[in-house]
XYZ file of C-alpha atoms in Angstrom:
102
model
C 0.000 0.000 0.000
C 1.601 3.062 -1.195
C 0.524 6.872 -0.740
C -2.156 7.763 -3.149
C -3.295 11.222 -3.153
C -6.619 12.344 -2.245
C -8.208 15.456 -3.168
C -9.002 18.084 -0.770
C -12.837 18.135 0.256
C -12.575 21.789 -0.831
C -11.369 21.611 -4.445
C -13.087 23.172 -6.762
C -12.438 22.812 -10.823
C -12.462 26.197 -12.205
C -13.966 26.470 -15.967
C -13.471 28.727 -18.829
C -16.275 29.528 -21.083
C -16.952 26.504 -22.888
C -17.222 24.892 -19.547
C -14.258 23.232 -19.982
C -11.907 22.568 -17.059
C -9.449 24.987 -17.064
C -7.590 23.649 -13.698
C -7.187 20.457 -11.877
C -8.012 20.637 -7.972
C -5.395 20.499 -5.476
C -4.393 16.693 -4.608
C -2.576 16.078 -0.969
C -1.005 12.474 -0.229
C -3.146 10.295 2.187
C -1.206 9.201 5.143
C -0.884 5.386 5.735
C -0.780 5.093 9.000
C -0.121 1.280 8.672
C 3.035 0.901 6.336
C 4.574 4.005 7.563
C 3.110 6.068 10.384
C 4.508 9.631 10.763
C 5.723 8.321 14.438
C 8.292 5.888 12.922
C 9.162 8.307 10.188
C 12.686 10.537 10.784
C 15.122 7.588 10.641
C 16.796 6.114 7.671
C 16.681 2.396 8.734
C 12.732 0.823 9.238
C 12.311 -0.179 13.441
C 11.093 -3.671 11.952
C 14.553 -4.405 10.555
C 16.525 -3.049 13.064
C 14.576 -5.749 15.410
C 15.775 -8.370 13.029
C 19.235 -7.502 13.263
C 19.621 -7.177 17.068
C 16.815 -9.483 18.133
C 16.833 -12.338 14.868
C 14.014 -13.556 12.938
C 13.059 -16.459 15.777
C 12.206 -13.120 18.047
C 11.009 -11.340 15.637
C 8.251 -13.263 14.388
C 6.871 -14.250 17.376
C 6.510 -9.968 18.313
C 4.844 -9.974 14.723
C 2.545 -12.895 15.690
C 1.367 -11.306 19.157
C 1.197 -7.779 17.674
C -1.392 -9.058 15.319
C -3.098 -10.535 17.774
C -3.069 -7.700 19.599
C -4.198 -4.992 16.948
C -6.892 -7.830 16.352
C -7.696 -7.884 19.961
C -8.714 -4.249 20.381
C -9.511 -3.302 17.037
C -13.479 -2.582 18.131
C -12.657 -0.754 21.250
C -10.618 2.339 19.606
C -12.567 3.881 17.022
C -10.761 2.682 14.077
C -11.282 -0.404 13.841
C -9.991 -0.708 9.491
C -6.788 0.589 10.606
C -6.257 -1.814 13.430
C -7.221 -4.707 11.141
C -5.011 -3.512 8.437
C -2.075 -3.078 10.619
C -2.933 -6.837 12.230
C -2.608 -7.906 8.417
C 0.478 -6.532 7.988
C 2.269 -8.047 10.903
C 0.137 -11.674 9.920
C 1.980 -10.970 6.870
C 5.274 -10.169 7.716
C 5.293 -13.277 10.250
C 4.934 -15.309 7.054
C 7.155 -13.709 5.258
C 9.919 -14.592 8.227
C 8.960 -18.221 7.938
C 8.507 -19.009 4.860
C 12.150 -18.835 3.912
C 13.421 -20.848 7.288
């Protein structure tokens, strides 16, 4: 999932006098809070593989399994409940991806 924009509630096409647009409205990237929230954003090197170089895959995939089970767990008690279930996807699927290649 990369950034796709999203136009601003706002926008408004302007049109000349054929009613033809004569301007495109203002787009403004959506922020994915799952594959790259602003929080983990600053540093050159992702958190994830930092935790497989000092902690190794064995350790790593087990935080992936119980963080998915965790997102999972409260996903109905936050208020957003999509993103919870998204970001319990993405550590299901990153737990596979550590061990399918043992």
């Amino acid at each position: 999932m990369g950034l796709q924009p999203v136009l601003e509630p706002h926008a408004k096409l302007q049109y000349n006098n054929s009613h033809e647009p004569i301007s495109k409205p203002k787009e403004t990237p959506q922020k994915d809070n799952v594959n790259h929230p602003s929080h983990y954003q600053g540093s050159k090197y992702e958190c994830i593989d930092v935790m497989l170089d000092v902690f190794g895959k064995e350790k790593v995939s087990a935080f992936c399994e119980l963080n998915a089970f965790k997102y999972q767990w409260r996903a109905n008690s936050k208020g957003t409940d999509i993103q919870d279930k998204l970001k319990a996807i993405w550590y299901n699927q990153k737990y596979i991806e550590l061990n399918t290649d043992k």
